[in-house]
GROMACS .gro file of C-alpha atoms in nm:
model
  444
    1MET     CA    1  16.554   5.441  10.958
    2LEU     CA    2  16.207   5.588  10.924
    3ASN     CA    3  15.959   5.467  11.181
    4LYS     CA    4  15.595   5.528  11.267
    5ILE     CA    5  15.449   5.618  11.603
    6GLY     CA    6  15.374   5.315  11.816
    7LYS     CA    7  15.038   5.242  11.967
    8ILE     CA    8  14.950   5.445  12.275
    9SER     CA    9  14.635   5.387  12.473
   10LEU     CA   10  14.353   5.616  12.373
   11CYS     CA   11  14.313   5.756  12.721
   12CYS     CA   12  14.676   5.871  12.715
   13LEU     CA   13  14.604   6.080  12.410
   14PHE     CA   14  14.394   6.301  12.631
   15LEU     CA   15  14.609   6.277  12.945
   16LEU     CA   16  14.946   6.358  12.789
   17PRO     CA   17  15.029   6.689  12.623
   18ILE     CA   18  15.126   6.645  12.260
   19PHE     CA   19  15.486   6.748  12.319
   20LEU     CA   20  15.533   6.447  12.550
   21VAL     CA   21  15.471   6.210  12.260
   22SER     CA   22  15.840   6.214  12.191
   23ALA     CA   23  16.102   6.038  11.985
   24THR     CA   24  16.103   5.762  12.248
   25ALA     CA   25  15.752   5.663  12.139
   26ILE     CA   26  15.858   5.676  11.776
   27CYS     CA   27  16.158   5.450  11.826
   28ILE     CA   28  15.961   5.158  11.971
   29SER     CA   29  15.725   5.135  11.674
   30GLN     CA   30  15.730   4.921  11.364
   31THR     CA   31  15.867   5.008  11.024
   32ILE     CA   32  15.644   5.217  10.800
   33SER     CA   33  15.458   5.015  10.540
   34SER     CA   34  15.382   5.127  10.186
   35GLU     CA   35  15.007   5.118  10.254
   36GLN     CA   36  14.778   5.416  10.296
   37PRO     CA   37  14.829   5.614  10.617
   38ASP     CA   38  14.604   5.522  10.909
   39ILE     CA   39  14.405   5.826  11.016
   40LEU     CA   40  14.196   5.816  11.332
   41ILE     CA   41  13.956   6.056  11.498
   42VAL     CA   42  13.909   5.941  11.856
   43PRO     CA   43  13.646   6.111  12.075
   44ASP     CA   44  13.697   6.124  12.451
   45LYS     CA   45  13.400   5.894  12.515
   46ASP     CA   46  13.426   5.536  12.394
   47ASN     CA   47  13.053   5.515  12.326
   48ARG     CA   48  13.063   5.842  12.126
   49THR     CA   49  12.750   5.955  12.309
   50TYR     CA   50  12.714   6.281  12.501
   51LYS     CA   51  12.458   6.475  12.694
   52VAL     CA   52  12.310   6.779  12.527
   53GLY     CA   53  12.537   7.068  12.619
   54GLU     CA   54  12.852   6.856  12.665
   55VAL     CA   55  13.154   6.940  12.449
   56PRO     CA   56  13.346   6.646  12.300
   57ARG     CA   57  13.722   6.645  12.264
   58TYR     CA   58  13.891   6.458  11.984
   59ALA     CA   59  14.234   6.307  11.942
   60ILE     CA   60  14.372   6.305  11.588
   61VAL     CA   61  14.621   6.023  11.530
   62ILE     CA   62  14.807   5.954  11.204
   63THR     CA   63  15.026   5.646  11.169
   64ASN     CA   64  15.162   5.417  10.900
   65THR     CA   65  15.334   5.706  10.722
   66ASP     CA   66  15.661   5.895  10.726
   67LEU     CA   67  15.611   6.150  11.001
   68SER     CA   68  15.894   6.362  10.863
   69GLU     CA   69  15.681   6.439  10.558
   70ASN     CA   70  15.524   6.781  10.530
   71MET     CA   71  15.183   6.728  10.692
   72THR     CA   72  14.902   6.981  10.719
   73GLY     CA   73  14.537   6.948  10.805
   74TYR     CA   74  14.214   7.101  10.925
   75VAL     CA   75  13.883   6.993  11.078
   76GLU     CA   76  13.526   7.101  11.012
   77ILE     CA   77  13.258   7.027  11.271
   78GLY     CA   78  12.884   7.070  11.248
   79PRO     CA   79  12.547   6.892  11.263
   80GLU     CA   80  12.555   6.596  11.024
   81LYS     CA   81  12.478   6.681  10.660
   82MET     CA   82  12.465   7.052  10.752
   83ARG     CA   83  12.720   7.326  10.691
   84PRO     CA   84  13.006   7.310  10.946
   85VAL     CA   85  13.001   7.569  11.221
   86LYS     CA   86  13.360   7.524  11.336
   87TYR     CA   87  13.677   7.526  11.127
   88GLU     CA   88  14.021   7.478  11.276
   89GLN     CA   89  14.368   7.440  11.126
   90LEU     CA   90  14.572   7.162  11.283
   91ASP     CA   91  14.927   7.157  11.413
   92LEU     CA   92  15.017   6.793  11.345
   93ILE     CA   93  15.329   6.739  11.556
   94PHE     CA   94  15.441   6.376  11.522
   95GLY     CA   95  15.114   6.308  11.341
   96ARG     CA   96  14.884   6.378  11.633
   97THR     CA   97  14.699   6.650  11.815
   98THR     CA   98  14.384   6.708  12.018
   99ILE     CA   99  14.100   6.948  11.946
  100GLU     CA  100  13.793   7.069  12.127
  101GLY     CA  101  13.461   7.019  11.947
  102ILE     CA  102  13.129   7.192  11.984
  103THR     CA  103  12.802   7.086  12.137
  104LEU     CA  104  12.437   7.055  12.041
  105GLN     CA  105  12.149   7.212  12.231
  106GLN     CA  106  11.906   6.940  12.125
  107PRO     CA  107  11.934   6.566  12.060
  108GLY     CA  108  12.113   6.483  11.737
  109PHE     CA  109  12.448   6.404  11.578
  110LEU     CA  110  12.762   6.604  11.502
  111THR     CA  111  13.006   6.524  11.223
  112CYS     CA  112  13.378   6.589  11.257
  113LYS     CA  113  13.541   6.595  10.914
  114LEU     CA  114  13.920   6.575  10.908
  115THR     CA  115  14.120   6.667  10.598
  116VAL     CA  116  14.492   6.591  10.601
  117ASN     CA  117  14.749   6.663  10.332
  118ILE     CA  118  15.047   6.427  10.348
  119ALA     CA  119  15.328   6.475  10.095
  120GLY     CA  120  15.091   6.656   9.860
  121LYS     CA  121  14.813   6.395   9.877
  122GLU     CA  122  14.481   6.473  10.045
  123HIS     CA  123  14.309   6.226  10.280
  124GLN     CA  124  13.975   6.263  10.457
  125LYS     CA  125  13.810   6.100  10.756
  126LEU     CA  126  13.464   6.153  10.905
  127LEU     CA  127  13.328   6.063  11.246
  128ASN     CA  128  12.988   6.115  11.405
  129VAL     CA  129  12.911   6.154  11.774
  130GLY     CA  130  12.562   6.145  11.920
  131PHE     CA  131  12.381   6.366  12.171
  132GLU     CA  132  12.106   6.180  12.356
  133PRO     CA  133  11.995   6.004  12.035
  134GLU     CA  134  11.723   5.810  12.211
  135LYS     CA  135  11.541   6.145  12.249
  136ILE     CA  136  11.549   6.242  11.881
  137LEU     CA  137  11.197   6.318  11.760
  138PRO     CA  138  11.090   6.319  11.394
  139THR     CA  139  11.021   6.632  11.194
  140THR     CA  140  10.786   6.443  10.961
  141GLU     CA  141  10.417   6.490  11.031
  142MET     CA  142  10.168   6.212  10.970
  143PRO     CA  143   9.898   6.307  10.715
  144SER     CA  144   9.551   6.295  10.868
  145ASP     CA  145   9.437   6.043  10.605
  146PHE     CA  146   9.759   5.834  10.608
  147VAL     CA  147   9.597   5.509  10.723
  148GLU     CA  148   9.291   5.563  10.506
  149TYR     CA  149   9.509   5.630  10.201
  150TRP     CA  150   9.698   5.303  10.228
  151GLU     CA  151   9.385   5.105  10.314
  152ASN     CA  152   9.236   5.233   9.989
  153CYS     CA  153   9.548   5.126   9.799
  154LYS     CA  154   9.521   4.779   9.952
  155ALA     CA  155   9.152   4.758   9.862
  156GLU     CA  156   9.232   4.852   9.503
  157SER     CA  157   9.509   4.593   9.501
  158ALA     CA  158   9.275   4.320   9.624
  159LYS     CA  159   9.071   4.352   9.304
  160ILE     CA  160   9.367   4.236   9.093
  161PRO     CA  161   9.446   3.863   9.101
  162LEU     CA  162   9.805   3.768   9.186
  163ALA     CA  163   9.823   3.528   8.889
  164GLY     CA  164  10.153   3.394   9.018
  165ASN     CA  165  10.389   3.205   8.788
  166MET     CA  166  10.686   2.994   8.897
  167THR     CA  167  10.966   2.878   8.664
  168LEU     CA  168  11.212   2.624   8.803
  169LEU     CA  169  11.582   2.720   8.772
  170PRO     CA  170  11.750   2.374   8.773
  171GLU     CA  171  12.103   2.518   8.765
  172ARG     CA  172  12.039   2.690   9.099
  173CYS     CA  173  11.867   2.401   9.275
  174THR     CA  174  12.031   2.170   9.528
  175ASP     CA  175  11.923   1.834   9.662
  176ALA     CA  176  11.757   2.015   9.953
  177VAL     CA  177  11.629   2.334   9.786
  178ASN     CA  178  11.418   2.411   9.480
  179VAL     CA  179  11.481   2.752   9.326
  180PHE     CA  180  11.229   2.932   9.105
  181GLU     CA  181  11.205   3.258   8.920
  182VAL     CA  182  10.860   3.397   9.000
  183ARG     CA  183  10.634   3.673   8.879
  184PHE     CA  184  10.293   3.794   8.988
  185ASN     CA  185  10.070   4.093   8.927
  186ASN     CA  186  10.133   4.418   9.110
  187TYR     CA  187   9.863   4.682   9.099
  188ARG     CA  188   9.802   4.972   8.860
  189HIS     CA  189   9.924   5.002   8.503
  190GLY     CA  190   9.960   4.626   8.453
  191ALA     CA  191  10.282   4.618   8.657
  192ARG     CA  192  10.437   4.291   8.777
  193VAL     CA  193  10.669   4.185   9.055
  194TYR     CA  194  10.961   3.951   8.980
  195GLY     CA  195  11.182   3.760   9.220
  196ILE     CA  196  11.370   3.446   9.318
  197LEU     CA  197  11.189   3.193   9.538
  198CYS     CA  198  11.366   2.919   9.736
  199ILE     CA  199  11.157   2.637   9.886
  200PRO     CA  200  11.273   2.330  10.080
  201ALA     CA  201  11.257   2.026   9.853
  202LYS     CA  202  11.120   1.808  10.130
  203LYS     CA  203  10.743   1.815  10.146
  204GLY     CA  204  10.607   2.000  10.449
  205LYS     CA  205  10.480   2.329  10.590
  206TYR     CA  206  10.737   2.602  10.651
  207PRO     CA  207  10.781   2.957  10.781
  208ALA     CA  208  10.832   3.220  10.510
  209LEU     CA  209  11.070   3.515  10.474
  210LEU     CA  210  11.053   3.804  10.229
  211LYS     CA  211  11.389   3.958  10.139
  212LEU     CA  212  11.374   4.318  10.013
  213PRO     CA  213  11.645   4.490   9.807
  214GLY     CA  214  11.869   4.787   9.866
  215SER     CA  215  11.874   5.073   9.619
  216GLY     CA  216  11.977   5.034   9.257
  217ILE     CA  217  11.882   4.831   8.952
  218ARG     CA  218  12.050   4.491   8.926
  219ALA     CA  219  12.024   4.120   8.858
  220TYR     CA  220  12.006   3.874   9.144
  221PRO     CA  221  12.316   3.655   9.127
  222ASP     CA  222  12.315   3.289   9.218
  223GLU     CA  223  12.457   3.133   9.533
  224SER     CA  224  12.813   3.111   9.397
  225PHE     CA  225  12.838   3.492   9.389
  226TYR     CA  226  12.767   3.519   9.761
  227GLN     CA  227  13.001   3.234   9.843
  228ARG     CA  228  13.283   3.423   9.671
  229LEU     CA  229  13.210   3.707   9.912
  230GLY     CA  230  13.256   3.467  10.203
  231ARG     CA  231  12.887   3.444  10.282
  232GLN     CA  232  12.608   3.226  10.165
  233CYS     CA  233  12.335   3.458  10.048
  234GLY     CA  234  12.141   3.352  10.355
  235ASP     CA  235  11.883   3.198  10.126
  236ILE     CA  236  12.012   2.848  10.051
  237ALA     CA  237  12.163   2.799  10.398
  238MET     CA  238  11.847   2.910  10.574
  239VAL     CA  239  11.613   2.730  10.336
  240GLU     CA  240  11.800   2.407  10.406
  241LYS     CA  241  11.702   2.457  10.771
  242GLY     CA  242  11.336   2.469  10.672
  243VAL     CA  243  11.238   2.823  10.562
  244ILE     CA  244  11.080   2.955  10.242
  245ILE     CA  245  11.257   3.268  10.113
  246LEU     CA  246  11.140   3.504   9.841
  247GLU     CA  247  11.370   3.785   9.722
  248ILE     CA  248  11.195   4.035   9.498
  249GLY     CA  249  11.301   4.320   9.275
  250ILE     CA  250  11.113   4.649   9.294
  251HIS     CA  251  11.135   4.778   8.937
  252GLY     CA  252  10.885   4.553   8.763
  253ILE     CA  253  11.147   4.377   8.548
  254PRO     CA  254  11.285   4.021   8.563
  255VAL     CA  255  11.581   3.977   8.796
  256THR     CA  256  11.774   3.726   8.581
  257LEU     CA  257  11.851   3.937   8.272
  258ASP     CA  258  12.194   4.024   8.138
  259LYS     CA  259  12.385   4.276   8.347
  260SER     CA  260  12.390   4.528   8.061
  261VAL     CA  261  12.009   4.558   8.072
  262TYR     CA  262  12.016   4.690   8.426
  263GLY     CA  263  12.301   4.928   8.349
  264ASN     CA  264  12.105   5.074   8.057
  265LEU     CA  265  11.793   5.114   8.269
  266ALA     CA  266  11.989   5.278   8.552
  267ALA     CA  267  12.142   5.528   8.311
  268GLY     CA  268  11.817   5.578   8.117
  269PRO     CA  269  11.449   5.558   8.215
  270LEU     CA  270  11.516   5.458   8.578
  271TYR     CA  271  11.786   5.719   8.642
  272ASN     CA  272  11.711   5.878   8.979
  273TYR     CA  273  11.397   5.663   9.009
  274LYS     CA  274  11.372   5.768   9.371
  275TYR     CA  275  11.247   6.114   9.265
  276ILE     CA  276  11.013   6.013   8.980
  277ASN     CA  277  10.667   6.175   9.018
  278LEU     CA  278  10.746   6.303   9.366
  279ASP     CA  279  10.491   6.581   9.308
  280ASN     CA  280  10.204   6.331   9.299
  281LYS     CA  281  10.141   6.094   9.589
  282ASP     CA  282   9.939   5.856   9.368
  283GLU     CA  283  10.204   5.832   9.096
  284PHE     CA  284  10.523   5.864   9.302
  285TYR     CA  285  10.762   5.582   9.209
  286PHE     CA  286  10.746   5.420   9.550
  287ASN     CA  287  10.367   5.387   9.540
  288ARG     CA  288  10.392   5.082   9.317
  289VAL     CA  289  10.703   4.966   9.508
  290TYR     CA  290  10.532   4.969   9.848
  291MET     CA  291  10.229   4.788   9.714
  292GLY     CA  292  10.450   4.536   9.534
  293CYS     CA  293  10.610   4.450   9.867
  294TYR     CA  294  10.266   4.418  10.023
  295ARG     CA  295  10.159   4.181   9.747
  296ALA     CA  296  10.480   3.978   9.783
  297VAL     CA  297  10.362   3.885  10.132
  298GLU     CA  298  10.027   3.785   9.983
  299PHE     CA  299  10.207   3.569   9.726
  300LEU     CA  300  10.413   3.395   9.996
  301ALA     CA  301  10.099   3.338  10.202
  302SER     CA  302   9.933   3.174   9.901
  303LEU     CA  303  10.198   2.903   9.868
  304PRO     CA  304  10.081   2.556   9.976
  305GLU     CA  305  10.416   2.505  10.154
  306TYR     CA  306  10.363   2.808  10.383
  307ASP     CA  307  10.273   2.714  10.742
  308GLY     CA  308  10.011   2.988  10.760
  309GLU     CA  309  10.153   3.150  11.072
  310ASN     CA  310  10.521   3.249  11.065
  311MET     CA  311  10.593   3.535  10.821
  312GLY     CA  312  10.903   3.753  10.839
  313VAL     CA  313  11.062   4.029  10.630
  314TYR     CA  314  11.417   4.160  10.623
  315GLY     CA  315  11.636   4.404  10.431
  316ARG     CA  316  11.896   4.675  10.455
  317SER     CA  317  11.905   5.043  10.354
  318GLN     CA  318  11.624   5.085  10.101
  319GLY     CA  319  11.536   4.724  10.184
  320GLY     CA  320  11.529   4.813  10.554
  321ALA     CA  321  11.283   5.092  10.483
  322LEU     CA  322  11.068   4.859  10.272
  323THR     CA  323  11.077   4.602  10.552
  324ILE     CA  324  10.916   4.843  10.800
  325VAL     CA  325  10.667   4.963  10.538
  326THR     CA  326  10.567   4.609  10.438
  327ALA     CA  327  10.514   4.495  10.796
  328ALA     CA  328  10.309   4.806  10.874
  329LEU     CA  329  10.089   4.749  10.569
  330ASN     CA  330  10.045   4.374  10.596
  331PRO     CA  331   9.946   4.226  10.934
  332LYS     CA  332  10.051   3.880  10.816
  333VAL     CA  333  10.409   3.988  10.890
  334LYS     CA  334  10.501   3.901  11.250
  335HIS     CA  335  10.879   3.954  11.260
  336ILE     CA  336  11.121   4.188  11.084
  337ALA     CA  337  11.498   4.238  11.070
  338VAL     CA  338  11.603   4.587  10.963
  339TYR     CA  339  11.952   4.715  10.881
  340PHE     CA  340  12.016   5.092  10.855
  341PRO     CA  341  11.677   5.188  10.706
  342ALA     CA  342  11.649   5.457  10.440
  343LEU     CA  343  11.353   5.691  10.375
  344CYS     CA  344  11.336   5.800  10.740
  345ASP     CA  345  11.236   6.153  10.846
  346LEU     CA  346  11.273   6.289  10.495
  347THR     CA  347  11.184   6.645  10.596
  348GLY     CA  348  11.474   6.674  10.840
  349TYR     CA  349  11.658   6.901  10.597
  350LEU     CA  350  11.371   7.148  10.608
  351HIS     CA  351  11.429   7.181  10.983
  352GLY     CA  352  11.805   7.230  10.985
  353ARG     CA  353  11.915   6.872  11.033
  354ALA     CA  354  11.986   6.556  10.834
  355GLY     CA  355  11.705   6.377  10.657
  356GLY     CA  356  11.707   6.022  10.534
  357TRP     CA  357  11.812   5.876  10.200
  358PRO     CA  358  11.742   5.969   9.920
  359HIS     CA  359  11.796   6.320  10.064
  360MET     CA  360  11.519   6.463   9.847
  361PHE     CA  361  11.506   6.790  10.043
  362SER     CA  362  11.878   6.849  10.090
  363ASP     CA  363  12.036   7.187  10.013
  364ASP     CA  364  12.159   7.079   9.669
  365ARG     CA  365  11.797   7.010   9.568
  366LYS     CA  366  11.629   7.304   9.743
  367GLU     CA  367  11.562   7.496   9.422
  368ASN     CA  368  11.339   7.211   9.299
  369ILE     CA  369  11.142   7.154   9.620
  370THR     CA  370  10.766   7.210   9.599
  371ALA     CA  371  10.482   7.196   9.850
  372ASN     CA  372  10.340   6.893   9.667
  373GLN     CA  373  10.666   6.706   9.710
  374ILE     CA  374  10.670   6.775  10.082
  375ASN     CA  375  10.309   6.661  10.108
  376THR     CA  376  10.382   6.342   9.911
  377SER     CA  377  10.680   6.256  10.131
  378GLY     CA  378  10.454   6.227  10.436
  379TYR     CA  379  10.275   5.931  10.281
  380TYR     CA  380  10.603   5.746  10.214
  381ASP     CA  381  10.815   5.838  10.514
  382VAL     CA  382  10.919   5.533  10.718
  383VAL     CA  383  10.856   5.735  11.035
  384ASN     CA  384  10.483   5.727  10.970
  385PHE     CA  385  10.483   5.355  10.899
  386GLY     CA  386  10.682   5.307  11.220
  387ARG     CA  387  10.405   5.483  11.408
  388ILE     CA  388  10.155   5.210  11.310
  389LEU     CA  389  10.395   4.914  11.304
  390GLN     CA  390  10.302   4.610  11.513
  391ALA     CA  391  10.558   4.347  11.408
  392ASN     CA  392  10.833   4.231  11.643
  393GLY     CA  393  11.158   4.389  11.521
  394PHE     CA  394  11.537   4.345  11.519
  395TYR     CA  395  11.717   4.666  11.418
  396CYS     CA  396  12.082   4.734  11.347
  397PHE     CA  397  12.260   5.055  11.251
  398GLY     CA  398  12.564   5.261  11.345
  399TYR     CA  399  12.675   5.615  11.414
  400ASN     CA  400  12.907   5.648  11.114
  401ASP     CA  401  12.648   5.600  10.840
  402PHE     CA  402  12.671   5.887  10.592
  403VAL     CA  403  12.416   5.738  10.351
  404CYS     CA  404  12.133   5.688  10.599
  405PRO     CA  405  12.216   5.942  10.872
  406PRO     CA  406  12.166   5.814  11.228
  407THR     CA  407  11.960   6.124  11.308
  408SER     CA  408  11.702   6.006  11.056
  409MET     CA  409  11.712   5.641  11.165
  410TYR     CA  410  11.670   5.725  11.534
  411ALA     CA  411  11.378   5.954  11.442
  412ALA     CA  412  11.199   5.647  11.304
  413TYR     CA  413  11.319   5.396  11.562
  414ASN     CA  414  11.215   5.615  11.855
  415VAL     CA  415  10.849   5.631  11.749
  416ILE     CA  416  10.809   5.255  11.712
  417LYS     CA  417  10.590   5.118  11.989
  418ALA     CA  418  10.599   4.756  11.873
  419PRO     CA  419  10.845   4.516  12.044
  420LYS     CA  420  11.193   4.611  11.925
  421TYR     CA  421  11.559   4.534  11.982
  422LEU     CA  422  11.842   4.761  11.863
  423ASN     CA  423  12.181   4.604  11.794
  424LEU     CA  424  12.375   4.931  11.788
  425GLN     CA  425  12.708   4.906  11.605
  426ILE     CA  426  12.854   5.246  11.688
  427ASP     CA  427  13.166   5.219  11.472
  428THR     CA  428  12.997   5.092  11.157
  429GLY     CA  429  12.875   5.287  10.859
  430HIS     CA  430  12.656   5.181  10.570
  431ALA     CA  431  12.773   4.820  10.563
  432VAL     CA  432  12.700   4.480  10.712
  433TYR     CA  433  12.976   4.251  10.832
  434PRO     CA  434  12.949   3.869  10.835
  435ASP     CA  435  12.918   3.854  11.214
  436LEU     CA  436  12.619   4.087  11.200
  437TRP     CA  437  12.449   3.872  10.939
  438LYS     CA  438  12.487   3.577  11.173
  439ILE     CA  439  12.328   3.772  11.459
  440SER     CA  440  12.020   3.864  11.256
  441ASP     CA  441  11.995   3.519  11.101
  442GLN     CA  442  11.998   3.366  11.448
  443TRP     CA  443  11.736   3.616  11.568
  444ILE     CA  444  11.512   3.534  11.273
   0.00000   0.00000   0.00000
């Protein structure tokens, strides 16, 4: 009968030579399932964190598959998002082996990429380890007129009335919560901001939260969608406790249209919106986005139900970046919750290391990079907003994020002088689990 290798403590993987993992270990394990093979890369430090100059060792462990199958593999190791500097073929006896990595001579992150071919099918696994990440410094420089530039944008914005409009959505309301679709004026070109506003039905004065979106173009589903995912959207549940929540879109279009509308926009005029007008700091796509977030705080502050004191912002990925930006621009914001922020240290790629999403200066875009684009990025890089941030912050990200590289996120986090708390989830990537939502909700 075919069996898989049983569980062996991780420390033993480094203490025992591979040839000692014998048939005895195989016999005590469970029957192979028909699921995908389990492939692990296990570094020799549980916290995946090393001193500069230290060399990690990795255990490669493959289970949940027929170990008698022809199995080949190799690893590539190098600074994250950069070309690998080490390549090694693997001898996968009984589905396991150990390898020696490489080191870094400055703070940063290494990626170990494992490729395994099992019975003719290729599988891949990636794992990051950090080298003194708390010492990572940004490559992005702050433009000399950074603060002045955004103060001028705010002054221009102040000349345009919000002209807010609220439309009740009865089908989304509950006995305790009134739900509205809202719109108000953004600045420049007659743009507007659209969103969903939830207000406690009971008369009173309440704290307010602004919820900012991740990347993409989409509708905002109702509460039932989130409940099917095993989580209330955070809005209704929190609003019932006595909080006003506004969730906005960033593209200047209503957030309750048919799904096909957003698909057409994503494939058409808003395709790769994150690069639109990158050559011009005044017309770059995120100029209107950042100011729309700023004005969303102003809209919340204008509500008669707002308590006039407690204003928070939260978001993840692109929304995490916008959270830091919004709080830095608008002093009404006192508290923020940020998950794996994008748009951090964008010029990292120009200095031989990972930059933040949307990776505008990565190698596959290098032929299109101009001096104007690099200059523009300085005015929109989250690092520079972090340098002037004053709001109290909860932050959460992990080592295994290959969308928003931890090198870029640490570059921003490390420059923040405002009160901050990092809930580091080393094993996680670009995702939020229900338990983490609860932690940030409780913090808020």
